[in-house]
DNA sequence: CGGACTCCTGAACACATGGACAACAAGTGA
DNA sequence: TCACTTGTTGTCCATGTGTTCAGGAGTCCG
């Protein structure tokens, strides 16, 4: 009962919620701090993993006392979950609106480019997701089993249609999605390795352009497609 | 001085050492326990990350008391390092002996197949490596900067030679290596995701065969090569 | 048998961590 | 001004952690 009844309010009630935003007015202080904390959490979790991350570190990154962080997210697990809510929301949009009547070469090229762009803009999100899956997806298991499985099913149907119509080579659509996922996310997840091997201090925009060009080039040709203009 | 002078002996002195095996006879008890512990460590580190892993958990997996584990590896960091010594030794052999006079299609196909096979046989090693890199490679930084960079340089020279000789399409050799690394390791690192999406309980041999077929198919064609007989 | 190793282990310790909580400050609307 | 909600923070605690250490057991060989 002594527990603060408002903590996590903004977590369960989505940001855009307010379908009837009467009960708890989020307030911009809440909004701003929530943002700061989530960003700090991304860094910390991506760097040390779920168990390795400490609330103290997150607080320091966010420039707040630990107690204040725990005021916004009543515990570590909820913080972790809130992060993935944000991340998955962002990701779900990519390649979701593809249709059988689209041009396969254009659609796949756009998919690849968007994915590489995501690796550039949200590398922490990508790493976070990777670590979670590598560790057996204890938190995202459910998401994989439902949303993601369904998403893949929908996309593969479109690709299969293209194949049936003779518009691209006969390749396993599911494997193709895995190939694009892995090769594009690689630039975010294995950034350090890539930089070290290429003896660079940091990425430049042109590196991503080059990577996207290479991938569309090889993968499209691998699918028997011509690169779109 | 009270510190056990033998601890970690087997760590610094490689297994095959014994160039003059007089001073410390390793003994097979040492050998066997060291093995048990390293295997347990692989599981625990892969599941929880470096910071998340606990010596207690490793000990339980190995069926030994914590103190005994610390007798063999005087601290957590040394254990972690010893693991990677093993792992990197195994990996370094793959694709290392490729030569310009080899057939590019055959050589690349063999590279892909071997890598997929590594994902099948040593999934934990792959995940361990992935987590280490994702977290910024605090322990392997040096290895990346020296050994791995050199390795890539050597291999790309061969690929470039093939291109110059007009034996395959003009693709960036470095990117090609990244593509093969990422797409093959994906089957180990993202195992859970793949199983969930495909609604399977566990991998079967044929899944790897299928994956290797798909990858050689698409990547070779993407490089303008015919699949070898 | 006896000594010199190799191997084993329970107990202890200093320290970090997640989380609870109570008191306090700031904001807000009437 | 006042009542009430929202935000802030220092302190405290139980638990778990890596690592040390001192002593004991097993094993091997002369």
Short mmCIF file of C-alpha atoms (C1' of nucleotides) in Angstrom, two decimals:
data_model
loop_
_atom_site.label_atom_id
_atom_site.label_comp_id
_atom_site.label_asym_id
_atom_site.label_seq_id
_atom_site.Cartn_x
_atom_site.Cartn_y
_atom_site.Cartn_z
CA UNK A 1 0.00 0.00 0.00
CA UNK A 2 2.88 2.31 0.68
CA UNK A 3 4.03 1.54 -2.83
CA UNK A 4 3.78 4.48 -5.15
CA UNK A 5 0.60 3.86 -7.12
CA UNK A 6 1.75 5.90 -10.10
CA UNK A 7 5.04 4.19 -10.76
CA UNK A 8 4.97 2.35 -14.08
CA UNK A 9 1.77 4.10 -15.03
CA UNK A 10 3.39 5.32 -18.20
CA UNK A 11 4.68 1.83 -18.83
CA UNK A 12 1.38 0.02 -18.97
CA UNK A 13 -0.38 2.97 -20.53
CA UNK A 14 1.35 3.48 -23.87
CA UNK A 15 2.68 6.87 -24.78
CA UNK A 16 0.09 7.60 -27.40
CA UNK A 17 -2.62 6.11 -25.23
CA UNK A 18 -4.75 8.86 -23.81
CA UNK A 19 -7.77 7.36 -25.54
CA UNK A 20 -9.23 8.85 -22.45
CA UNK A 21 -6.25 10.48 -20.81
CA UNK A 22 -8.09 11.54 -17.75
CA UNK A 23 -6.93 9.44 -14.87
CA UNK A 24 -3.16 10.01 -14.99
CA UNK A 25 -1.84 12.98 -16.85
CA UNK A 26 1.69 11.89 -17.74
CA UNK A 27 3.18 15.35 -17.52
CA UNK A 28 6.25 16.33 -19.43
CA UNK A 29 8.65 15.81 -16.54
CA UNK A 30 7.67 12.18 -16.48
CA UNK A 31 7.94 11.94 -20.24
CA UNK A 32 11.37 13.49 -20.37
CA UNK A 33 12.89 11.46 -17.55
CA UNK A 34 11.39 8.27 -18.86
CA UNK A 35 13.10 8.96 -22.15
CA UNK A 36 16.45 9.71 -20.53
CA UNK A 37 16.30 6.55 -18.47
CA UNK A 38 15.32 4.30 -21.36
CA UNK A 39 18.17 5.59 -23.44
CA UNK A 40 20.63 5.06 -20.61
CA UNK A 41 19.19 1.61 -20.14
CA UNK A 42 19.74 0.74 -23.79
CA UNK A 43 23.41 1.58 -23.46
CA UNK A 44 23.89 -0.24 -20.21
CA UNK A 45 21.96 -3.39 -21.12
CA UNK A 46 23.61 -3.59 -24.53
CA UNK A 47 27.02 -3.27 -22.95
CA UNK A 48 26.63 -5.67 -20.05
CA UNK A 49 23.66 -7.89 -20.73
CA UNK A 50 20.59 -8.16 -18.56
CA UNK A 51 22.26 -9.63 -15.50
CA UNK A 52 25.41 -7.61 -15.88
CA UNK A 53 23.62 -4.30 -16.08
CA UNK A 54 23.11 -2.48 -12.80
CA UNK A 55 20.48 0.08 -11.91
CA UNK A 56 23.22 2.19 -10.39
CA UNK A 57 25.02 2.39 -13.74
CA UNK A 58 21.85 3.21 -15.61
CA UNK A 59 21.14 5.96 -13.11
CA UNK A 60 24.60 7.43 -13.57
CA UNK A 61 24.29 7.37 -17.34
CA UNK A 62 20.97 9.16 -17.04
CA UNK A 63 22.37 11.60 -14.50
CA UNK A 64 19.84 10.69 -11.84
CA UNK A 65 19.96 9.06 -8.42
CA UNK A 66 19.21 5.38 -8.35
CA UNK A 67 16.11 5.93 -6.27
CA UNK A 68 14.68 8.19 -8.91
CA UNK A 69 15.15 5.59 -11.59
CA UNK A 70 13.31 3.10 -9.45
CA UNK A 71 10.52 5.60 -9.04
CA UNK A 72 9.86 5.48 -12.77
CA UNK A 73 10.41 1.78 -13.33
CA UNK A 74 9.59 -0.11 -10.23
CA UNK A 75 12.12 -2.81 -10.98
CA UNK A 76 14.81 -3.95 -13.35
CA UNK A 77 12.67 -6.39 -15.25
CA UNK A 78 9.99 -3.82 -16.06
CA UNK A 79 12.65 -1.47 -17.37
CA UNK A 80 13.96 -4.18 -19.64
CA UNK A 81 10.48 -4.94 -20.91
CA UNK A 82 9.67 -1.28 -21.52
CA UNK A 83 12.78 -0.96 -23.66
CA UNK A 84 11.75 -3.81 -25.90
CA UNK A 85 8.27 -2.39 -26.22
CA UNK A 86 9.85 0.66 -27.78
CA UNK A 87 12.26 -1.27 -29.96
CA UNK A 88 9.84 -3.82 -31.33
CA UNK A 89 7.37 -1.11 -32.15
CA UNK A 90 9.97 0.54 -34.33
CA UNK A 91 10.97 -2.68 -36.09
CA UNK A 92 7.60 -4.06 -36.85
CA UNK A 93 6.98 -1.56 -39.60
CA UNK A 94 9.85 -2.64 -41.87
CA UNK A 95 8.87 -4.72 -44.92
CA UNK A 96 5.42 -5.25 -43.41
CA UNK A 97 3.50 -3.74 -46.28
CA UNK A 98 4.98 -5.84 -49.06
CA UNK A 99 2.48 -7.27 -51.57
CA UNK A 100 2.56 -9.90 -54.30
CA UNK A 101 1.90 -7.30 -56.98
CA UNK A 102 5.04 -5.37 -56.05
CA UNK A 103 8.23 -5.83 -58.01
CA UNK A 104 10.37 -8.41 -56.18
CA UNK A 105 13.67 -6.75 -57.01
CA UNK A 106 12.52 -3.38 -55.79
CA UNK A 107 10.83 -4.76 -52.71
CA UNK A 108 13.80 -6.86 -51.62
CA UNK A 109 16.27 -4.07 -52.33
CA UNK A 110 14.19 -1.71 -50.25
CA UNK A 111 13.97 -4.29 -47.46
CA UNK A 112 17.73 -4.67 -47.40
CA UNK A 113 18.36 -0.95 -47.51
CA UNK A 114 15.93 -0.22 -44.73
CA UNK A 115 17.46 -2.92 -42.58
CA UNK A 116 20.97 -1.58 -43.08
CA UNK A 117 19.65 1.87 -42.26
CA UNK A 118 18.20 0.49 -39.03
CA UNK A 119 21.61 -0.93 -38.17
CA UNK A 120 23.04 2.52 -38.65
CA UNK A 121 20.43 4.44 -36.71
CA UNK A 122 19.67 2.05 -33.88
CA UNK A 123 22.74 -0.11 -33.33
CA UNK A 124 22.06 -0.45 -29.62
CA UNK A 125 18.58 -1.78 -30.26
CA UNK A 126 19.98 -4.36 -32.63
CA UNK A 127 22.61 -5.49 -30.15
CA UNK A 128 20.10 -5.65 -27.36
CA UNK A 129 17.85 -7.86 -29.40
CA UNK A 130 20.75 -10.05 -30.43
CA UNK A 131 21.89 -10.58 -26.86
CA UNK A 132 18.39 -11.42 -25.76
CA UNK A 133 18.02 -14.07 -28.47
CA UNK A 134 21.49 -15.50 -27.93
CA UNK A 135 20.71 -15.97 -24.27
CA UNK A 136 17.64 -17.98 -25.15
CA UNK A 137 15.10 -15.15 -25.39
CA UNK A 138 13.77 -15.53 -21.84
CA UNK A 139 11.81 -12.30 -22.19
CA UNK A 140 10.95 -12.33 -25.87
CA UNK A 141 10.05 -15.98 -26.23
CA UNK A 142 6.40 -15.12 -26.42
CA UNK A 143 6.93 -12.43 -29.01
CA UNK A 144 8.86 -14.85 -31.19
CA UNK A 145 6.25 -17.52 -30.91
CA UNK A 146 3.37 -15.24 -31.85
CA UNK A 147 4.06 -11.93 -33.56
CA UNK A 148 7.31 -12.79 -35.27
CA UNK A 149 6.21 -16.20 -36.48
CA UNK A 150 3.11 -14.64 -37.96
CA UNK A 151 5.10 -11.84 -39.56
CA UNK A 152 7.45 -14.29 -41.25
CA UNK A 153 4.57 -16.40 -42.46
CA UNK A 154 2.96 -13.38 -44.12
CA UNK A 155 6.17 -12.26 -45.85
CA UNK A 156 7.12 -15.72 -47.06
CA UNK A 157 3.72 -16.08 -48.69
CA UNK A 158 4.42 -13.04 -50.80
CA UNK A 159 7.87 -14.27 -51.76
CA UNK A 160 6.52 -17.69 -52.59
CA UNK A 161 3.98 -16.05 -54.82
CA UNK A 162 6.76 -14.29 -56.72
CA UNK A 163 8.51 -17.61 -57.18
CA UNK A 164 5.35 -19.37 -58.33
CA UNK A 165 4.84 -16.59 -60.86
CA UNK A 166 8.36 -17.19 -62.16
CA UNK A 167 9.47 -13.71 -61.22
CA UNK A 168 12.49 -14.87 -59.20
CA UNK A 169 14.61 -17.97 -58.66
CA UNK A 170 13.40 -20.84 -56.54
CA UNK A 171 14.87 -20.15 -53.14
CA UNK A 172 13.47 -20.96 -49.72
CA UNK A 173 11.69 -17.75 -48.67
CA UNK A 174 12.17 -18.35 -44.95
CA UNK A 175 15.91 -18.84 -45.39
CA UNK A 176 16.00 -15.73 -47.53
CA UNK A 177 14.51 -13.68 -44.71
CA UNK A 178 17.04 -15.13 -42.28
CA UNK A 179 19.83 -14.30 -44.69
CA UNK A 180 18.74 -10.68 -44.97
CA UNK A 181 18.22 -10.34 -41.24
CA UNK A 182 21.59 -11.77 -40.33
CA UNK A 183 23.67 -10.02 -42.96
CA UNK A 184 22.19 -6.58 -42.32
CA UNK A 185 22.15 -6.72 -38.53
CA UNK A 186 25.74 -7.88 -38.64
CA UNK A 187 26.85 -4.30 -39.25
CA UNK A 188 25.32 -3.19 -35.96
CA UNK A 189 26.01 -6.23 -33.82
CA UNK A 190 29.58 -6.87 -34.90
CA UNK A 191 30.54 -3.25 -35.36
CA UNK A 192 33.70 -3.57 -33.29
CA UNK A 193 34.90 -6.55 -35.24
CA UNK A 194 34.26 -4.87 -38.57
CA UNK A 195 36.00 -1.68 -37.53
CA UNK A 196 38.98 -3.57 -36.18
CA UNK A 197 39.35 -5.77 -39.24
CA UNK A 198 39.06 -2.81 -41.58
CA UNK A 199 41.30 -0.75 -39.32
CA UNK A 200 38.87 2.13 -38.97
CA UNK A 201 38.12 4.30 -35.98
CA UNK A 202 34.41 4.65 -36.68
CA UNK A 203 31.74 4.12 -39.29
CA UNK A 204 30.98 6.72 -41.94
CA UNK A 205 27.80 7.07 -43.92
CA UNK A 206 29.50 5.76 -47.02
CA UNK A 207 30.35 2.50 -45.27
CA UNK A 208 26.67 1.77 -44.88
CA UNK A 209 25.93 2.77 -48.45
CA UNK A 210 28.69 0.48 -49.60
CA UNK A 211 27.41 -2.37 -47.46
CA UNK A 212 23.85 -1.92 -48.68
CA UNK A 213 25.05 -1.83 -52.28
CA UNK A 214 27.05 -4.98 -51.81
CA UNK A 215 24.23 -6.86 -50.13
CA UNK A 216 21.53 -5.92 -52.61
CA UNK A 217 23.94 -6.72 -55.39
CA UNK A 218 24.85 -10.19 -54.21
CA UNK A 219 21.52 -11.21 -52.73
CA UNK A 220 19.40 -10.03 -55.63
CA UNK A 221 21.66 -11.72 -58.11
CA UNK A 222 21.55 -14.75 -55.86
CA UNK A 223 17.77 -14.70 -56.23
CA UNK A 224 18.03 -14.40 -59.99
CA UNK A 225 16.98 -10.77 -59.99
CA UNK A 226 18.27 -7.70 -61.76
CA UNK A 227 19.21 -4.76 -59.59
CA UNK A 228 16.48 -2.13 -59.89
CA UNK A 229 17.34 1.22 -61.43
CA UNK B 1 53.31 -16.87 -1.64
CA UNK B 2 50.60 -18.92 -0.07
CA UNK B 3 48.98 -18.97 -3.47
CA UNK B 4 48.94 -22.38 -5.05
CA UNK B 5 51.87 -22.33 -7.42
CA UNK B 6 50.34 -24.91 -9.72
CA UNK B 7 47.00 -23.27 -10.33
CA UNK B 8 46.65 -22.19 -13.93
CA UNK B 9 49.75 -24.15 -14.84
CA UNK B 10 47.79 -25.96 -17.50
CA UNK B 11 46.47 -22.64 -18.70
CA UNK B 12 49.72 -21.00 -19.55
CA UNK B 13 51.35 -24.23 -20.61
CA UNK B 14 49.31 -25.44 -23.56
CA UNK B 15 47.98 -28.94 -23.58
CA UNK B 16 50.46 -30.30 -26.04
CA UNK B 17 53.30 -28.44 -24.36
CA UNK B 18 55.50 -30.84 -22.41
CA UNK B 19 58.43 -29.92 -24.64
CA UNK B 20 60.16 -30.79 -21.44
CA UNK B 21 57.37 -32.10 -19.25
CA UNK B 22 59.51 -32.45 -16.20
CA UNK B 23 58.56 -29.74 -13.78
CA UNK B 24 54.80 -30.20 -13.51
CA UNK B 25 53.25 -33.43 -14.65
CA UNK B 26 49.69 -32.35 -15.42
CA UNK B 27 48.14 -35.66 -14.47
CA UNK B 28 44.92 -36.90 -15.96
CA UNK B 29 42.76 -35.75 -13.07
CA UNK B 30 43.73 -32.20 -13.84
CA UNK B 31 43.11 -32.75 -17.51
CA UNK B 32 39.70 -34.24 -17.00
CA UNK B 33 38.45 -31.65 -14.54
CA UNK B 34 39.79 -28.82 -16.60
CA UNK B 35 37.74 -30.15 -19.48
CA UNK B 36 34.60 -30.51 -17.38
CA UNK B 37 34.93 -26.99 -16.05
CA UNK B 38 35.57 -25.39 -19.41
CA UNK B 39 32.52 -27.05 -20.86
CA UNK B 40 30.38 -25.92 -17.95
CA UNK B 41 31.83 -22.45 -18.34
CA UNK B 42 30.87 -22.35 -22.00
CA UNK B 43 27.27 -23.05 -21.12
CA UNK B 44 27.12 -20.59 -18.27
CA UNK B 45 28.91 -17.74 -20.01
CA UNK B 46 26.89 -18.22 -23.18
CA UNK B 47 23.67 -18.16 -21.21
CA UNK B 48 24.35 -15.22 -18.93
CA UNK B 49 27.23 -13.23 -20.36
CA UNK B 50 30.50 -12.55 -18.62
CA UNK B 51 29.17 -10.47 -15.79
CA UNK B 52 26.00 -12.46 -15.42
CA UNK B 53 27.79 -15.79 -15.14
CA UNK B 54 28.66 -16.92 -11.63
CA UNK B 55 31.38 -19.27 -10.54
CA UNK B 56 28.86 -20.99 -8.33
CA UNK B 57 26.71 -21.83 -11.34
CA UNK B 58 29.68 -23.06 -13.31
CA UNK B 59 30.69 -25.25 -10.42
CA UNK B 60 27.21 -26.74 -10.18
CA UNK B 61 27.11 -27.46 -13.91
CA UNK B 62 30.47 -29.18 -13.61
CA UNK B 63 29.38 -31.06 -10.48
CA UNK B 64 32.20 -29.66 -8.38
CA UNK B 65 32.45 -27.37 -5.37
CA UNK B 66 33.12 -23.76 -6.12
CA UNK B 67 36.47 -23.88 -4.36
CA UNK B 68 37.60 -26.65 -6.61
CA UNK B 69 36.81 -24.66 -9.70
CA UNK B 70 38.85 -21.81 -8.33
CA UNK B 71 41.69 -24.21 -7.70
CA UNK B 72 41.96 -24.86 -11.43
CA UNK B 73 41.33 -21.34 -12.66
CA UNK B 74 42.47 -18.86 -10.13
CA UNK B 75 39.84 -16.34 -11.12
CA UNK B 76 36.88 -15.66 -13.34
CA UNK B 77 38.78 -13.69 -15.93
CA UNK B 78 41.36 -16.41 -16.48
CA UNK B 79 38.60 -18.93 -16.98
CA UNK B 80 37.02 -16.75 -19.61
CA UNK B 81 40.32 -16.30 -21.38
CA UNK B 82 41.12 -20.02 -21.30
CA UNK B 83 37.78 -20.71 -22.97
CA UNK B 84 38.53 -18.42 -25.86
CA UNK B 85 41.98 -19.93 -26.25
CA UNK B 86 40.25 -23.21 -26.97
CA UNK B 87 37.60 -21.73 -29.22
CA UNK B 88 39.83 -19.55 -31.34
CA UNK B 89 42.23 -22.41 -31.85
CA UNK B 90 39.41 -24.45 -33.34
CA UNK B 91 38.21 -21.66 -35.60
CA UNK B 92 41.46 -20.51 -37.01
CA UNK B 93 41.77 -23.54 -39.22
CA UNK B 94 38.68 -22.91 -41.35
CA UNK B 95 39.30 -21.54 -44.85
CA UNK B 96 42.89 -20.74 -43.87
CA UNK B 97 44.51 -22.85 -46.57
CA UNK B 98 42.70 -21.36 -49.54
CA UNK B 99 44.90 -20.50 -52.55
CA UNK B 100 44.50 -18.48 -55.74
CA UNK B 101 44.88 -21.58 -57.89
CA UNK B 102 41.88 -23.26 -56.24
CA UNK B 103 38.48 -23.17 -57.87
CA UNK B 104 36.53 -20.23 -56.40
CA UNK B 105 33.17 -21.99 -56.49
CA UNK B 106 34.50 -25.05 -54.74
CA UNK B 107 36.50 -23.08 -52.21
CA UNK B 108 33.65 -20.77 -51.26
CA UNK B 109 31.14 -23.61 -51.11
CA UNK B 110 33.47 -25.50 -48.82
CA UNK B 111 33.95 -22.41 -46.66
CA UNK B 112 30.20 -21.97 -46.27
CA UNK B 113 29.62 -25.64 -45.54
CA UNK B 114 32.35 -25.79 -42.94
CA UNK B 115 31.05 -22.68 -41.24
CA UNK B 116 27.52 -24.07 -41.07
CA UNK B 117 28.95 -27.28 -39.71
CA UNK B 118 30.74 -25.27 -37.01
CA UNK B 119 27.44 -23.66 -36.10
CA UNK B 120 25.99 -27.11 -35.70
CA UNK B 121 28.83 -28.62 -33.70
CA UNK B 122 29.86 -25.69 -31.54
CA UNK B 123 26.84 -23.45 -31.11
CA UNK B 124 27.92 -22.34 -27.67
CA UNK B 125 31.30 -21.21 -28.92
CA UNK B 126 29.63 -19.17 -31.61
CA UNK B 127 27.26 -17.52 -29.16
CA UNK B 128 30.06 -16.81 -26.74
CA UNK B 129 32.05 -15.11 -29.43
CA UNK B 130 29.03 -13.14 -30.58
CA UNK B 131 28.29 -11.86 -27.10
CA UNK B 132 31.88 -10.85 -26.58
CA UNK B 133 31.91 -8.84 -29.80
CA UNK B 134 28.51 -7.27 -29.19
CA UNK B 135 29.69 -6.06 -25.83
CA UNK B 136 32.63 -4.32 -27.43
CA UNK B 137 35.15 -7.17 -27.35
CA UNK B 138 36.85 -6.08 -24.11
CA UNK B 139 38.78 -9.35 -24.00
CA UNK B 140 39.23 -10.10 -27.68
CA UNK B 141 40.06 -6.61 -28.90
CA UNK B 142 43.67 -7.55 -29.30
CA UNK B 143 42.90 -10.71 -31.19
CA UNK B 144 40.69 -8.76 -33.61
CA UNK B 145 43.31 -6.13 -34.19
CA UNK B 146 46.09 -8.57 -34.94
CA UNK B 147 45.24 -12.18 -35.84
CA UNK B 148 41.81 -11.64 -37.30
CA UNK B 149 42.74 -8.58 -39.33
CA UNK B 150 45.68 -10.46 -40.79
CA UNK B 151 43.55 -13.49 -41.52
CA UNK B 152 41.02 -11.42 -43.43
CA UNK B 153 43.72 -9.65 -45.35
CA UNK B 154 45.15 -12.96 -46.52
CA UNK B 155 41.81 -14.37 -47.62
CA UNK B 156 40.70 -11.23 -49.41
CA UNK B 157 43.88 -11.25 -51.44
CA UNK B 158 42.99 -14.66 -52.77
CA UNK B 159 39.43 -13.62 -53.59
CA UNK B 160 40.64 -10.45 -55.25
CA UNK B 161 42.95 -12.56 -57.37
CA UNK B 162 40.00 -14.64 -58.53
CA UNK B 163 38.17 -11.46 -59.48
CA UNK B 164 41.16 -10.03 -61.31
CA UNK B 165 41.42 -13.27 -63.25
CA UNK B 166 37.77 -12.89 -64.24
CA UNK B 167 36.81 -16.10 -62.48
CA UNK B 168 34.02 -14.52 -60.45
CA UNK B 169 31.94 -11.35 -60.33
CA UNK B 170 33.35 -8.12 -59.00
CA UNK B 171 32.26 -8.07 -55.38
CA UNK B 172 34.02 -6.58 -52.39
CA UNK B 173 35.96 -9.52 -50.89
CA UNK B 174 35.86 -8.15 -47.35
CA UNK B 175 32.11 -7.72 -47.46
CA UNK B 176 31.81 -11.21 -48.88
CA UNK B 177 33.61 -12.64 -45.89
CA UNK B 178 31.35 -10.69 -43.54
CA UNK B 179 28.32 -11.99 -45.41
CA UNK B 180 29.42 -15.57 -45.05
CA UNK B 181 30.36 -15.14 -41.41
CA UNK B 182 27.08 -13.52 -40.46
CA UNK B 183 24.75 -15.75 -42.41
CA UNK B 184 26.33 -18.99 -41.25
CA UNK B 185 26.79 -18.06 -37.60
CA UNK B 186 23.20 -16.93 -37.52
CA UNK B 187 22.07 -20.53 -37.26
CA UNK B 188 23.96 -20.94 -34.00
CA UNK B 189 23.47 -17.52 -32.48
CA UNK B 190 19.79 -17.08 -33.26
CA UNK B 191 18.85 -20.71 -32.85
CA UNK B 192 15.93 -19.94 -30.57
CA UNK B 193 14.48 -17.41 -32.96
CA UNK B 194 14.77 -19.76 -35.90
CA UNK B 195 13.20 -22.64 -34.04
CA UNK B 196 10.36 -20.48 -32.80
CA UNK B 197 9.64 -18.96 -36.18
CA UNK B 198 9.70 -22.36 -37.86
CA UNK B 199 7.75 -23.87 -34.99
CA UNK B 200 10.22 -26.64 -34.33
CA UNK B 201 11.33 -28.13 -31.05
CA UNK B 202 14.95 -28.68 -32.06
CA UNK B 203 17.30 -28.73 -35.01
CA UNK B 204 17.80 -31.81 -37.12
CA UNK B 205 20.74 -32.62 -39.34
CA UNK B 206 18.69 -31.97 -42.44
CA UNK B 207 18.01 -28.40 -41.31
CA UNK B 208 21.70 -27.64 -41.50
CA UNK B 209 22.04 -29.38 -44.82
CA UNK B 210 19.16 -27.35 -46.13
CA UNK B 211 20.63 -24.11 -44.78
CA UNK B 212 24.05 -24.86 -46.27
CA UNK B 213 22.44 -25.69 -49.63
CA UNK B 214 20.47 -22.47 -49.60
CA UNK B 215 23.43 -20.32 -48.67
CA UNK B 216 25.87 -21.80 -51.18
CA UNK B 217 23.15 -21.58 -53.79
CA UNK B 218 22.35 -17.91 -53.26
CA UNK B 219 25.80 -16.63 -52.40
CA UNK B 220 27.60 -18.44 -55.21
CA UNK B 221 25.05 -17.26 -57.73
CA UNK B 222 25.38 -13.82 -56.19
CA UNK B 223 29.09 -14.00 -56.95
CA UNK B 224 28.42 -15.08 -60.51
CA UNK B 225 29.51 -18.65 -59.88
CA UNK B 226 28.07 -22.02 -60.78
CA UNK B 227 27.42 -24.41 -57.96
CA UNK B 228 30.13 -27.09 -58.02
CA UNK B 229 29.17 -30.69 -58.69
"C1'" DC C 1 56.07 -47.00 5.10
"C1'" DG C 2 56.87 -42.08 4.51
"C1'" DG C 3 57.42 -38.04 2.46
"C1'" DA C 4 56.37 -34.93 -1.40
"C1'" DC C 5 53.64 -33.76 -4.51
"C1'" DT C 6 48.80 -32.93 -6.35
"C1'" DC C 7 44.21 -32.21 -5.42
"C1'" DC C 8 40.12 -30.83 -2.62
"C1'" DT C 9 36.99 -28.03 0.21
"C1'" DG C 10 34.42 -25.54 4.04
"C1'" DA C 11 34.51 -21.26 6.17
"C1'" DA C 12 35.14 -16.53 6.09
"C1'" DC C 13 35.21 -11.78 4.20
"C1'" DA C 14 34.76 -7.50 1.84
"C1'" DC C 15 31.92 -5.69 -1.31
"C1'" DA C 16 28.19 -4.79 -4.73
"C1'" DT C 17 23.44 -5.23 -5.86
"C1'" DG C 18 18.19 -4.92 -6.22
"C1'" DG C 19 14.80 -3.16 -3.88
"C1'" DA C 20 11.91 -0.99 0.15
"C1'" DC C 21 10.71 2.97 2.46
"C1'" DA C 22 9.94 7.18 4.73
"C1'" DA C 23 10.59 11.83 4.70
"C1'" DC C 24 10.82 15.72 1.96
"C1'" DA C 25 10.28 19.07 -2.14
"C1'" DA C 26 7.86 20.80 -6.07
"C1'" DG C 27 4.00 21.44 -8.76
"C1'" DT C 28 -1.05 22.25 -9.44
"C1'" DG C 29 -5.67 23.54 -9.27
"C1'" DA C 30 -9.40 25.71 -6.38
"C1'" DT D 1 -3.78 30.07 0.80
"C1'" DC D 2 -4.53 25.13 1.15
"C1'" DA D 3 -5.07 20.27 -0.03
"C1'" DC D 4 -3.40 16.91 -2.92
"C1'" DT D 5 -0.81 14.81 -6.45
"C1'" DT D 6 3.60 14.11 -8.46
"C1'" DG D 7 8.48 13.91 -8.18
"C1'" DT D 8 13.00 13.33 -5.44
"C1'" DT D 9 16.37 11.29 -2.64
"C1'" DG D 10 19.21 9.33 1.41
"C1'" DT D 11 19.27 5.37 4.06
"C1'" DC D 12 18.80 0.69 5.07
"C1'" DC D 13 18.85 -4.31 4.39
"C1'" DA D 14 18.91 -9.08 2.79
"C1'" DT D 15 21.09 -11.56 -0.61
"C1'" DG D 16 24.64 -12.98 -3.68
"C1'" DT D 17 29.31 -12.35 -5.41
"C1'" DG D 18 34.47 -13.11 -6.32
"C1'" DT D 19 38.24 -14.38 -3.95
"C1'" DT D 20 41.28 -15.88 0.05
"C1'" DC D 21 42.97 -19.14 3.10
"C1'" DA D 22 44.17 -22.79 6.03
"C1'" DG D 23 44.01 -27.21 6.51
"C1'" DG D 24 42.94 -31.88 4.98
"C1'" DA D 25 42.69 -35.99 1.68
"C1'" DG D 26 44.60 -38.75 -2.26
"C1'" DT D 27 48.18 -40.38 -5.00
"C1'" DC D 28 52.64 -41.65 -6.46
"C1'" DC D 29 57.31 -43.30 -5.91
"C1'" DG D 30 61.49 -44.63 -3.59
#
